[in-house]
CSV table of C-alpha atoms in Angstrom, one decimal:
chain,number,residue,atom,x,y,z
T,1099,MET,CA,70.9,-5.8,-81.5
T,1100,THR,CA,68.3,-5.6,-84.5
T,1101,SER,CA,64.8,-5.1,-83.1
T,1102,ARG,CA,62.6,-7.6,-84.6
T,1103,LEU,CA,59.6,-5.7,-83.3
T,1104,PHE,CA,57.8,-2.6,-84.9
T,1105,SER,CA,55.2,-0.5,-84.3
T,1106,PHE,CA,53.4,1.3,-86.9
T,1107,ILE,CA,51.8,4.7,-85.4
T,1108,GLY,CA,49.2,6.4,-87.7
T,1109,GLY,CA,48.4,10.0,-86.0
T,1110,ASN,CA,50.1,13.6,-86.7
T,1111,THR,CA,53.9,13.0,-86.6
T,1112,GLY,CA,56.4,11.1,-88.7
T,1113,PRO,CA,58.3,11.4,-91.8
T,1114,TRP,CA,55.4,9.4,-94.2
T,1115,ARG,CA,52.4,11.5,-95.1
T,1116,VAL,CA,49.5,9.5,-95.6
T,1117,THR,CA,48.0,10.2,-99.4
T,1118,SER,CA,45.4,7.7,-99.2
T,1119,ALA,CA,44.0,4.7,-97.0
T,1120,ARG,CA,41.5,2.6,-98.5
T,1121,ALA,CA,39.7,-0.8,-96.8
T,1122,VAL,CA,39.9,-3.5,-99.7
T,1123,ALA,CA,38.3,-6.0,-97.7
T,1124,GLY,CA,36.5,-6.0,-94.3
T,1125,GLU,CA,36.6,-2.8,-91.8
T,1126,PRO,CA,38.6,0.3,-92.7
T,1127,ILE,CA,40.9,2.0,-90.8
T,1128,ALA,CA,40.9,5.3,-89.0
T,1129,GLN,CA,42.2,8.0,-91.1
T,1130,THR,CA,45.4,9.8,-90.2
T,1131,ALA,CA,47.8,12.6,-91.6
T,1132,ARG,CA,50.9,10.7,-91.1
T,1133,VAL,CA,52.7,7.2,-90.2
T,1134,LEU,CA,55.9,7.0,-88.0
T,1135,VAL,CA,57.3,3.3,-88.1
T,1136,VAL,CA,59.4,2.8,-84.7
T,1137,PRO,CA,61.4,-0.3,-84.3
T,1138,ASP,CA,60.2,-1.3,-80.7
T,1139,LEU,CA,56.5,-2.3,-79.2
T,1140,VAL,CA,54.5,0.5,-78.5
T,1141,ALA,CA,51.5,0.4,-76.6
T,1142,ASP,CA,48.1,1.5,-78.1
T,1143,ALA,CA,47.7,4.5,-75.5
T,1144,SER,CA,44.6,6.4,-75.6
T,1145,SER,CA,46.5,9.5,-76.1
T,1146,THR,CA,47.6,8.0,-79.5
T,1147,PRO,CA,45.1,10.2,-82.2
T,1148,GLY,CA,44.7,7.5,-85.0
T,1149,TRP,CA,45.9,3.8,-84.3
T,1150,VAL,CA,49.0,1.5,-83.6
T,1151,LEU,CA,49.6,-1.5,-85.7
T,1152,ARG,CA,52.3,-3.8,-84.1
T,1153,GLY,CA,54.2,-6.9,-85.9
T,1154,ILE,CA,57.2,-8.8,-85.8
T,1155,THR,CA,59.9,-9.8,-88.1
T,1156,SER,CA,60.6,-13.7,-88.1
T,1157,ASN,CA,61.6,-16.5,-90.4
T,1158,GLU,CA,60.0,-17.3,-93.5
T,1159,ARG,CA,57.4,-19.9,-93.4
T,1160,TYR,CA,56.6,-20.8,-97.2
T,1161,VAL,CA,59.7,-20.4,-99.5
T,1162,VAL,CA,61.8,-23.3,-100.3
T,1163,ARG,CA,65.4,-22.8,-100.7
T,1164,SER,CA,65.8,-22.2,-104.6
T,1165,GLU,CA,63.1,-19.3,-104.1
T,1166,LYS,CA,64.9,-17.6,-101.0
T,1167,ASP,CA,68.4,-18.1,-102.8
T,1168,GLN,CA,66.8,-15.7,-105.9
T,1169,LEU,CA,64.9,-13.7,-103.3
T,1170,LEU,CA,68.4,-12.7,-101.6
T,1171,ALA,CA,69.8,-12.4,-105.0
T,1172,LYS,CA,67.6,-9.7,-106.4
T,1173,GLN,CA,66.1,-8.0,-103.2
T,1174,GLN,CA,67.0,-4.6,-102.3
T,1175,GLY,CA,66.7,-3.3,-98.6
T,1176,LEU,CA,64.3,-0.5,-97.1
T,1177,GLY,CA,65.5,3.1,-96.8
T,1178,ARG,CA,67.0,3.7,-100.5
T,1179,PRO,CA,66.9,7.4,-101.1
T,1180,GLU,CA,65.0,7.2,-104.3
T,1181,ALA,CA,62.2,4.8,-102.6
T,1182,THR,CA,59.7,7.7,-101.5
T,1183,CYS,CA,56.7,5.9,-101.8
T,1184,ALA,CA,55.2,3.4,-99.1
T,1185,ALA,CA,52.7,1.1,-99.0
T,1186,LEU,CA,51.5,-0.4,-95.7
T,1187,ILE,CA,49.0,-3.0,-96.3
T,1188,PRO,CA,47.3,-4.9,-93.4
T,1189,ILE,CA,46.3,-8.1,-93.6
T,1190,ARG,CA,43.8,-10.6,-91.7
T,1191,LYS,CA,43.5,-13.9,-93.3
T,1192,SER,CA,40.2,-16.3,-92.0
T,1193,PRO,CA,39.9,-18.9,-89.6
T,1194,ALA,CA,39.7,-21.3,-92.7
T,1195,TRP,CA,43.4,-20.4,-93.5
T,1196,TRP,CA,44.8,-21.1,-90.3
T,1197,ALA,CA,43.0,-24.4,-89.9
T,1198,LEU,CA,44.9,-25.8,-92.8
T,1199,THR,CA,47.8,-27.6,-92.7
T,1200,GLN,CA,51.5,-26.6,-93.6
T,1201,ASP,CA,51.3,-28.7,-96.8
T,1202,GLU,CA,47.8,-27.3,-97.6
T,1203,ARG,CA,48.9,-23.7,-96.8
T,1204,ARG,CA,52.1,-24.1,-99.1
T,1205,ALA,CA,50.1,-25.6,-101.9
T,1206,ILE,CA,47.7,-22.4,-102.2
T,1207,PHE,CA,50.2,-20.0,-101.4
T,1208,GLU,CA,52.9,-21.0,-104.0
T,1209,GLU,CA,51.7,-23.7,-106.4
T,1210,GLN,CA,48.4,-22.1,-106.7
T,1211,SER,CA,48.9,-18.6,-106.5
T,1212,HIS,CA,52.4,-18.3,-107.3
T,1213,HIS,CA,53.0,-15.4,-104.4
T,1214,THR,CA,56.7,-15.4,-104.3
T,1215,ARG,CA,57.0,-15.7,-108.1
T,1216,ILE,CA,55.2,-12.8,-108.5
T,1217,GLY,CA,56.7,-10.9,-106.2
T,1218,LEU,CA,60.2,-11.9,-107.6
T,1219,HIS,CA,59.0,-10.5,-111.1
T,1220,TYR,CA,58.8,-7.1,-109.3
T,1221,LEU,CA,62.5,-7.3,-107.5
T,1222,PRO,CA,64.5,-5.1,-106.9
T,1223,ALA,CA,62.3,-2.1,-107.7
T,1224,ILE,CA,60.2,-2.7,-104.8
T,1225,ALA,CA,61.4,-3.4,-101.3
T,1226,ARG,CA,59.7,-5.0,-98.7
T,1227,ARG,CA,59.3,-6.2,-95.2
T,1228,LEU,CA,56.8,-8.5,-93.3
T,1229,HIS,CA,55.8,-8.4,-90.0
T,1230,HIS,CA,53.9,-10.9,-88.4
T,1231,CYS,CA,51.2,-9.9,-85.5
T,1232,ARG,CA,49.3,-13.3,-84.7
T,1233,ASP,CA,51.6,-14.9,-82.5
T,1234,LEU,CA,52.2,-11.4,-80.5
T,1235,SER,CA,49.5,-11.5,-78.2
T,1236,GLY,CA,46.4,-13.6,-79.9
T,1237,SER,CA,44.5,-10.5,-80.1
T,1238,GLU,CA,46.0,-8.0,-82.7
T,1239,PRO,CA,43.7,-6.8,-85.2
T,1240,PHE,CA,45.6,-8.0,-88.4
T,1241,ASP,CA,47.7,-11.2,-89.2
T,1242,PHE,CA,50.3,-9.2,-91.2
T,1243,LEU,CA,51.7,-5.9,-91.9
T,1244,THR,CA,53.9,-5.6,-94.8
T,1245,TRP,CA,55.8,-2.2,-95.6
T,1246,PHE,CA,56.7,-1.8,-99.0
T,1247,GLU,CA,59.1,1.2,-100.4
T,1248,PHE,CA,59.6,2.2,-104.0
T,1249,ALA,CA,60.4,5.0,-106.4
T,1250,PRO,CA,57.4,7.1,-107.6
T,1251,GLU,CA,58.4,5.7,-111.3
T,1252,ASN,CA,57.4,2.0,-110.1
T,1253,GLU,CA,53.7,2.7,-108.4
T,1254,ASP,CA,52.2,1.3,-111.4
T,1255,SER,CA,54.0,-2.0,-111.5
T,1256,PHE,CA,53.3,-2.0,-107.5
T,1257,ASN,CA,49.5,-1.4,-108.4
T,1258,HIS,CA,50.0,-4.4,-110.9
T,1259,MET,CA,51.6,-6.6,-108.7
T,1260,LEU,CA,48.9,-6.1,-106.2
T,1261,VAL,CA,46.0,-7.2,-108.6
T,1262,GLU,CA,47.8,-10.0,-109.5
T,1263,LEU,CA,48.1,-11.2,-106.0
T,1264,ARG,CA,44.5,-10.0,-105.0
T,1265,ALA,CA,42.9,-12.2,-107.8
T,1266,SER,CA,45.0,-15.3,-106.8
T,1267,PRO,CA,43.3,-18.4,-104.7
T,1268,GLU,CA,45.6,-17.3,-101.5
T,1269,TRP,CA,42.8,-14.0,-101.6
T,1270,GLY,CA,40.1,-15.9,-101.0
T,1271,TYR,CA,41.2,-16.2,-97.3
T,1272,VAL,CA,41.9,-12.6,-96.8
T,1273,GLU,CA,38.8,-11.2,-94.6
T,1274,ARG,CA,40.4,-8.2,-93.7
T,1275,GLU,CA,42.6,-5.7,-95.9
T,1276,VAL,CA,43.7,-1.9,-95.7
T,1277,ASP,CA,45.9,-0.5,-98.2
T,1278,ILE,CA,47.5,2.4,-96.8
T,1279,ARG,CA,49.9,4.8,-99.4
T,1280,LEU,CA,52.4,7.3,-98.2
T,1281,VAL,CA,55.0,9.8,-99.8
T,1282,ARG,CA,58.0,10.7,-97.3
T,1283,ASP,CA,58.7,14.7,-97.0
I,532,MET,CA,37.3,-16.8,-76.2
I,533,THR,CA,39.7,-19.4,-75.3
I,534,SER,CA,43.2,-18.0,-74.5
I,535,ARG,CA,46.1,-18.7,-76.9
I,536,LEU,CA,48.4,-17.2,-74.4
I,537,PHE,CA,49.8,-18.9,-71.3
I,538,SER,CA,52.1,-18.0,-68.6
I,539,PHE,CA,54.3,-21.1,-66.5
I,540,ILE,CA,55.1,-19.2,-63.0
I,541,GLY,CA,57.6,-20.9,-61.4
I,542,GLY,CA,57.6,-20.1,-58.0
I,543,ASN,CA,55.6,-21.2,-54.1
I,544,THR,CA,52.0,-21.7,-55.5
I,545,GLY,CA,50.1,-23.8,-57.8
I,546,PRO,CA,48.7,-27.1,-58.0
I,547,TRP,CA,51.7,-28.7,-59.5
I,548,ARG,CA,54.8,-29.7,-57.3
I,549,VAL,CA,58.4,-29.6,-58.7
I,550,THR,CA,60.3,-33.2,-58.5
I,551,SER,CA,63.1,-32.4,-60.6
I,552,ALA,CA,64.5,-29.6,-63.0
I,553,ARG,CA,67.3,-30.4,-64.8
I,554,ALA,CA,69.2,-28.6,-67.7
I,555,VAL,CA,69.9,-31.0,-70.8
I,556,ALA,CA,71.5,-28.5,-72.8
I,557,GLY,CA,72.9,-24.7,-71.8
I,558,GLU,CA,71.9,-22.7,-69.1
I,559,PRO,CA,70.0,-24.2,-66.3
I,560,ILE,CA,66.7,-22.3,-64.6
I,561,ALA,CA,66.0,-21.5,-61.1
I,562,GLN,CA,65.0,-23.9,-58.4
I,563,THR,CA,61.4,-23.5,-57.3
I,564,ALA,CA,58.9,-25.6,-55.4
I,565,ARG,CA,55.9,-25.3,-57.8
I,566,VAL,CA,54.6,-24.3,-61.1
I,567,LEU,CA,51.5,-22.2,-61.9
I,568,VAL,CA,50.2,-22.5,-65.4
I,569,VAL,CA,47.8,-19.0,-66.1
I,570,PRO,CA,45.9,-18.8,-69.5
I,571,ASP,CA,47.1,-15.4,-69.7
I,572,LEU,CA,49.9,-13.2,-70.4
I,573,VAL,CA,51.8,-12.4,-66.9
I,574,ALA,CA,54.7,-10.0,-66.6
I,575,ASP,CA,57.9,-11.2,-65.2
I,576,ALA,CA,57.9,-8.8,-61.7
I,577,SER,CA,60.5,-8.7,-59.6
I,578,SER,CA,58.1,-9.8,-56.8
I,579,THR,CA,58.0,-13.1,-58.7
I,580,PRO,CA,59.8,-15.6,-56.4
I,581,GLY,CA,61.2,-17.7,-59.3
I,582,TRP,CA,60.2,-17.2,-63.0
I,583,VAL,CA,57.9,-16.7,-65.7
I,584,LEU,CA,58.0,-18.6,-69.2
I,585,ARG,CA,55.4,-17.3,-71.7
I,586,GLY,CA,54.1,-18.6,-75.1
I,587,ILE,CA,51.4,-18.6,-77.3
I,588,THR,CA,49.5,-21.7,-79.0
I,589,SER,CA,49.5,-21.4,-82.8
I,590,ASN,CA,49.0,-23.2,-86.0
I,591,GLU,CA,51.0,-26.4,-86.7
I,592,ARG,CA,54.4,-25.2,-88.8
I,593,TYR,CA,55.5,-28.6,-90.1
I,594,VAL,CA,52.5,-31.6,-90.0
I,595,VAL,CA,50.8,-32.5,-93.4
I,596,ARG,CA,47.3,-33.7,-93.4
I,597,SER,CA,47.5,-37.2,-93.0
I,598,GLU,CA,49.9,-36.7,-90.2
I,599,LYS,CA,47.6,-34.1,-88.5
I,600,ASP,CA,44.2,-36.6,-89.1
I,601,GLN,CA,46.3,-39.1,-87.0
I,602,LEU,CA,47.2,-36.7,-84.5
I,603,LEU,CA,43.5,-35.7,-84.1
I,604,ALA,CA,42.1,-39.1,-83.9
I,605,LYS,CA,44.7,-40.4,-81.3
I,606,GLN,CA,45.3,-37.4,-78.9
I,607,GLN,CA,43.4,-36.6,-75.8
I,608,GLY,CA,43.3,-33.5,-74.3
I,609,LEU,CA,45.1,-32.2,-70.9
I,610,GLY,CA,43.4,-32.1,-67.6
I,611,ARG,CA,42.3,-36.3,-67.4
I,612,PRO,CA,42.0,-37.1,-63.7
I,613,GLU,CA,44.6,-40.0,-64.2
I,614,ALA,CA,47.3,-37.7,-65.7
I,615,THR,CA,48.8,-36.7,-62.3
I,616,CYS,CA,52.4,-36.2,-64.0
I,617,ALA,CA,53.5,-33.6,-65.9
I,618,ALA,CA,56.8,-31.8,-67.8
I,619,LEU,CA,57.7,-28.6,-68.7
I,620,ILE,CA,60.0,-28.6,-71.7
I,621,PRO,CA,61.2,-25.4,-72.8
I,622,ILE,CA,63.6,-25.4,-75.8
I,623,ARG,CA,65.6,-23.0,-77.8
I,624,LYS,CA,67.0,-24.0,-81.2
I,625,SER,CA,69.9,-22.3,-82.7
I,626,PRO,CA,70.1,-19.2,-85.1
I,627,ALA,CA,71.1,-22.0,-87.7
I,628,TRP,CA,67.6,-23.8,-87.5
I,629,TRP,CA,66.0,-20.6,-87.8
I,630,ALA,CA,68.1,-19.3,-90.9
I,631,LEU,CA,66.8,-22.8,-92.8
I,632,THR,CA,63.9,-22.4,-95.2
I,633,GLN,CA,60.8,-24.1,-94.7
I,634,ASP,CA,61.4,-27.0,-97.1
I,635,GLU,CA,64.7,-27.6,-95.0
I,636,ARG,CA,63.2,-27.4,-91.6
I,637,ARG,CA,60.6,-30.0,-92.4
I,638,ALA,CA,63.0,-32.3,-94.3
I,639,ILE,CA,64.7,-32.5,-90.8
I,640,PHE,CA,62.2,-32.4,-88.6
I,641,GLU,CA,59.9,-35.5,-90.0
I,642,GLU,CA,61.8,-37.0,-93.1
I,643,GLN,CA,65.2,-37.5,-90.9
I,644,SER,CA,64.0,-37.0,-87.5
I,645,HIS,CA,60.5,-38.8,-87.7
I,646,HIS,CA,59.5,-36.0,-84.7
I,647,THR,CA,55.4,-36.7,-85.6
I,648,ARG,CA,56.0,-40.4,-86.1
I,649,ILE,CA,57.7,-40.6,-82.8
I,650,GLY,CA,55.0,-38.6,-80.9
I,651,LEU,CA,51.8,-40.6,-82.4
I,652,HIS,CA,53.5,-43.9,-81.3
I,653,TYR,CA,52.9,-42.2,-77.8
I,654,LEU,CA,49.3,-41.3,-78.1
I,655,PRO,CA,47.1,-41.5,-76.5
I,656,ALA,CA,48.6,-41.9,-73.2
I,657,ILE,CA,50.7,-38.7,-73.4
I,658,ALA,CA,49.0,-35.6,-73.7
I,659,ARG,CA,50.7,-32.4,-75.2
I,660,ARG,CA,50.4,-28.7,-75.8
I,661,LEU,CA,52.8,-26.6,-77.9
I,662,HIS,CA,53.5,-23.2,-76.9
I,663,HIS,CA,55.3,-20.7,-79.3
I,664,CYS,CA,57.4,-17.8,-77.7
I,665,ARG,CA,59.8,-16.6,-80.1
I,666,ASP,CA,57.3,-14.4,-82.0
I,667,LEU,CA,55.9,-12.9,-78.9
I,668,SER,CA,58.6,-10.2,-78.4
I,669,GLY,CA,61.8,-10.9,-80.0
I,670,SER,CA,63.8,-11.3,-76.0
I,671,GLU,CA,61.9,-14.4,-74.5
I,672,PRO,CA,64.6,-17.1,-73.0
I,673,PHE,CA,63.3,-20.1,-75.1
I,674,ASP,CA,61.5,-20.9,-78.7
I,675,PHE,CA,58.8,-23.3,-77.7
I,676,LEU,CA,57.2,-24.6,-74.0
I,677,THR,CA,56.0,-28.1,-74.4
I,678,TRP,CA,53.6,-29.0,-71.3
I,679,PHE,CA,53.0,-33.0,-71.2
I,680,GLU,CA,50.5,-34.6,-69.0
I,681,PHE,CA,50.5,-38.2,-68.5
I,682,ALA,CA,49.8,-40.9,-65.7
I,683,PRO,CA,52.3,-42.5,-63.4
I,684,GLU,CA,52.5,-45.8,-65.1
I,685,ASN,CA,53.3,-43.8,-68.2
I,686,GLU,CA,56.7,-42.1,-66.8
I,687,ASP,CA,58.6,-44.9,-68.4
I,688,SER,CA,57.3,-44.8,-72.0
I,689,PHE,CA,57.5,-40.7,-71.9
I,690,ASN,CA,61.1,-40.8,-70.9
I,691,HIS,CA,61.6,-43.2,-73.8
I,692,MET,CA,60.0,-41.2,-76.2
I,693,LEU,CA,62.5,-38.5,-74.9
I,694,VAL,CA,65.6,-40.3,-75.5
I,695,GLU,CA,64.1,-41.0,-78.9
I,696,LEU,CA,63.6,-37.4,-79.9
I,697,ARG,CA,67.0,-36.2,-78.3
I,698,ALA,CA,68.7,-38.5,-80.5
I,699,SER,CA,67.4,-37.2,-83.3
I,700,PRO,CA,69.1,-34.9,-86.0
I,701,GLU,CA,66.6,-32.1,-85.2
I,702,TRP,CA,68.0,-32.2,-81.6
I,703,GLY,CA,71.4,-31.2,-83.3
I,704,TYR,CA,69.8,-27.5,-83.5
I,705,VAL,CA,68.7,-27.6,-79.8
I,706,GLU,CA,71.0,-25.0,-77.9
I,707,ARG,CA,69.0,-24.7,-74.8
I,708,GLU,CA,66.9,-27.0,-73.3
I,709,VAL,CA,65.4,-27.6,-69.9
I,710,ASP,CA,63.3,-30.9,-68.3
I,711,ILE,CA,60.8,-30.0,-65.5
I,712,ARG,CA,58.8,-32.9,-63.5
I,713,LEU,CA,56.0,-32.4,-61.8
I,714,VAL,CA,53.1,-34.0,-59.8
I,715,ARG,CA,49.8,-32.5,-59.2
I,716,ASP,CA,49.1,-32.6,-55.4
């Protein structure tokens, strides 16, 4: 069975070398040399040199059928040989976001912020996997961890996508965001 | 801080005495004398006489603002002195349900099955708390645990509500359901 649970371990091991780790909003995260991605739940032991972030893949919460069909037709998987760049972007949204109802969240996410429409524009160059943290334990430091992979020549367009998303009304509900960039070596 | 995590321990202790535990769909659950509700995550140790079911309260996934406002205006909390009857109903939905998109699930949940409208009809007599299990670990035996409390004179209407819900199109996606009834003594 494929794991839905993933742990991202910031420390001294793993194939992904950290090139930068910047707090976009809220508290930063400890600087580490490398990140190891493990398809399992790893406890945050005191022996861990840096940090452990944990998340679980789940069903989609906002896309409608027409959007999902477009995503499925265009998106590519992780692990492409040419995709030697990655980004790990942990995000926490505010209590005000979680107090909204489904229709209110959908309206901000897509009708106002065009989150899926923006993302679609950058497919298939950017591959991604979204992990949910909030319902894992009720006390995780972030709500979402998104892992992105792309080839070096697509880094500019990846950055452009983030500029678009961060300028959207949805990002008014982001109270903590860290942007960790990595290369595989 | 109020816990979002709850464990339901089927065993020989706790204020709630089990009066029946019936499999409505799929595999039954081990019979136990009592259920203890703990606002914390409890591991399923081999020393546990019966079972441990775990879930986490979360944001609502389907209600729209007008429905939420009606729910908030009518619903009452758990722990009312007169509510000496309870039901614990663990449910697992099929992979087909989880493969649907948000708009498809909402259409089945409310426009076709009137889940919230049916529930509203039985407020404030029936109090409830919904717990999500699916994103807790990826290997929980159920997707949802709903805990209901009501006074003995409302047992008939509680049963009637379940008949209505179980006859709805949404229940075509329920592959496992157990109905555990309890009294407080």
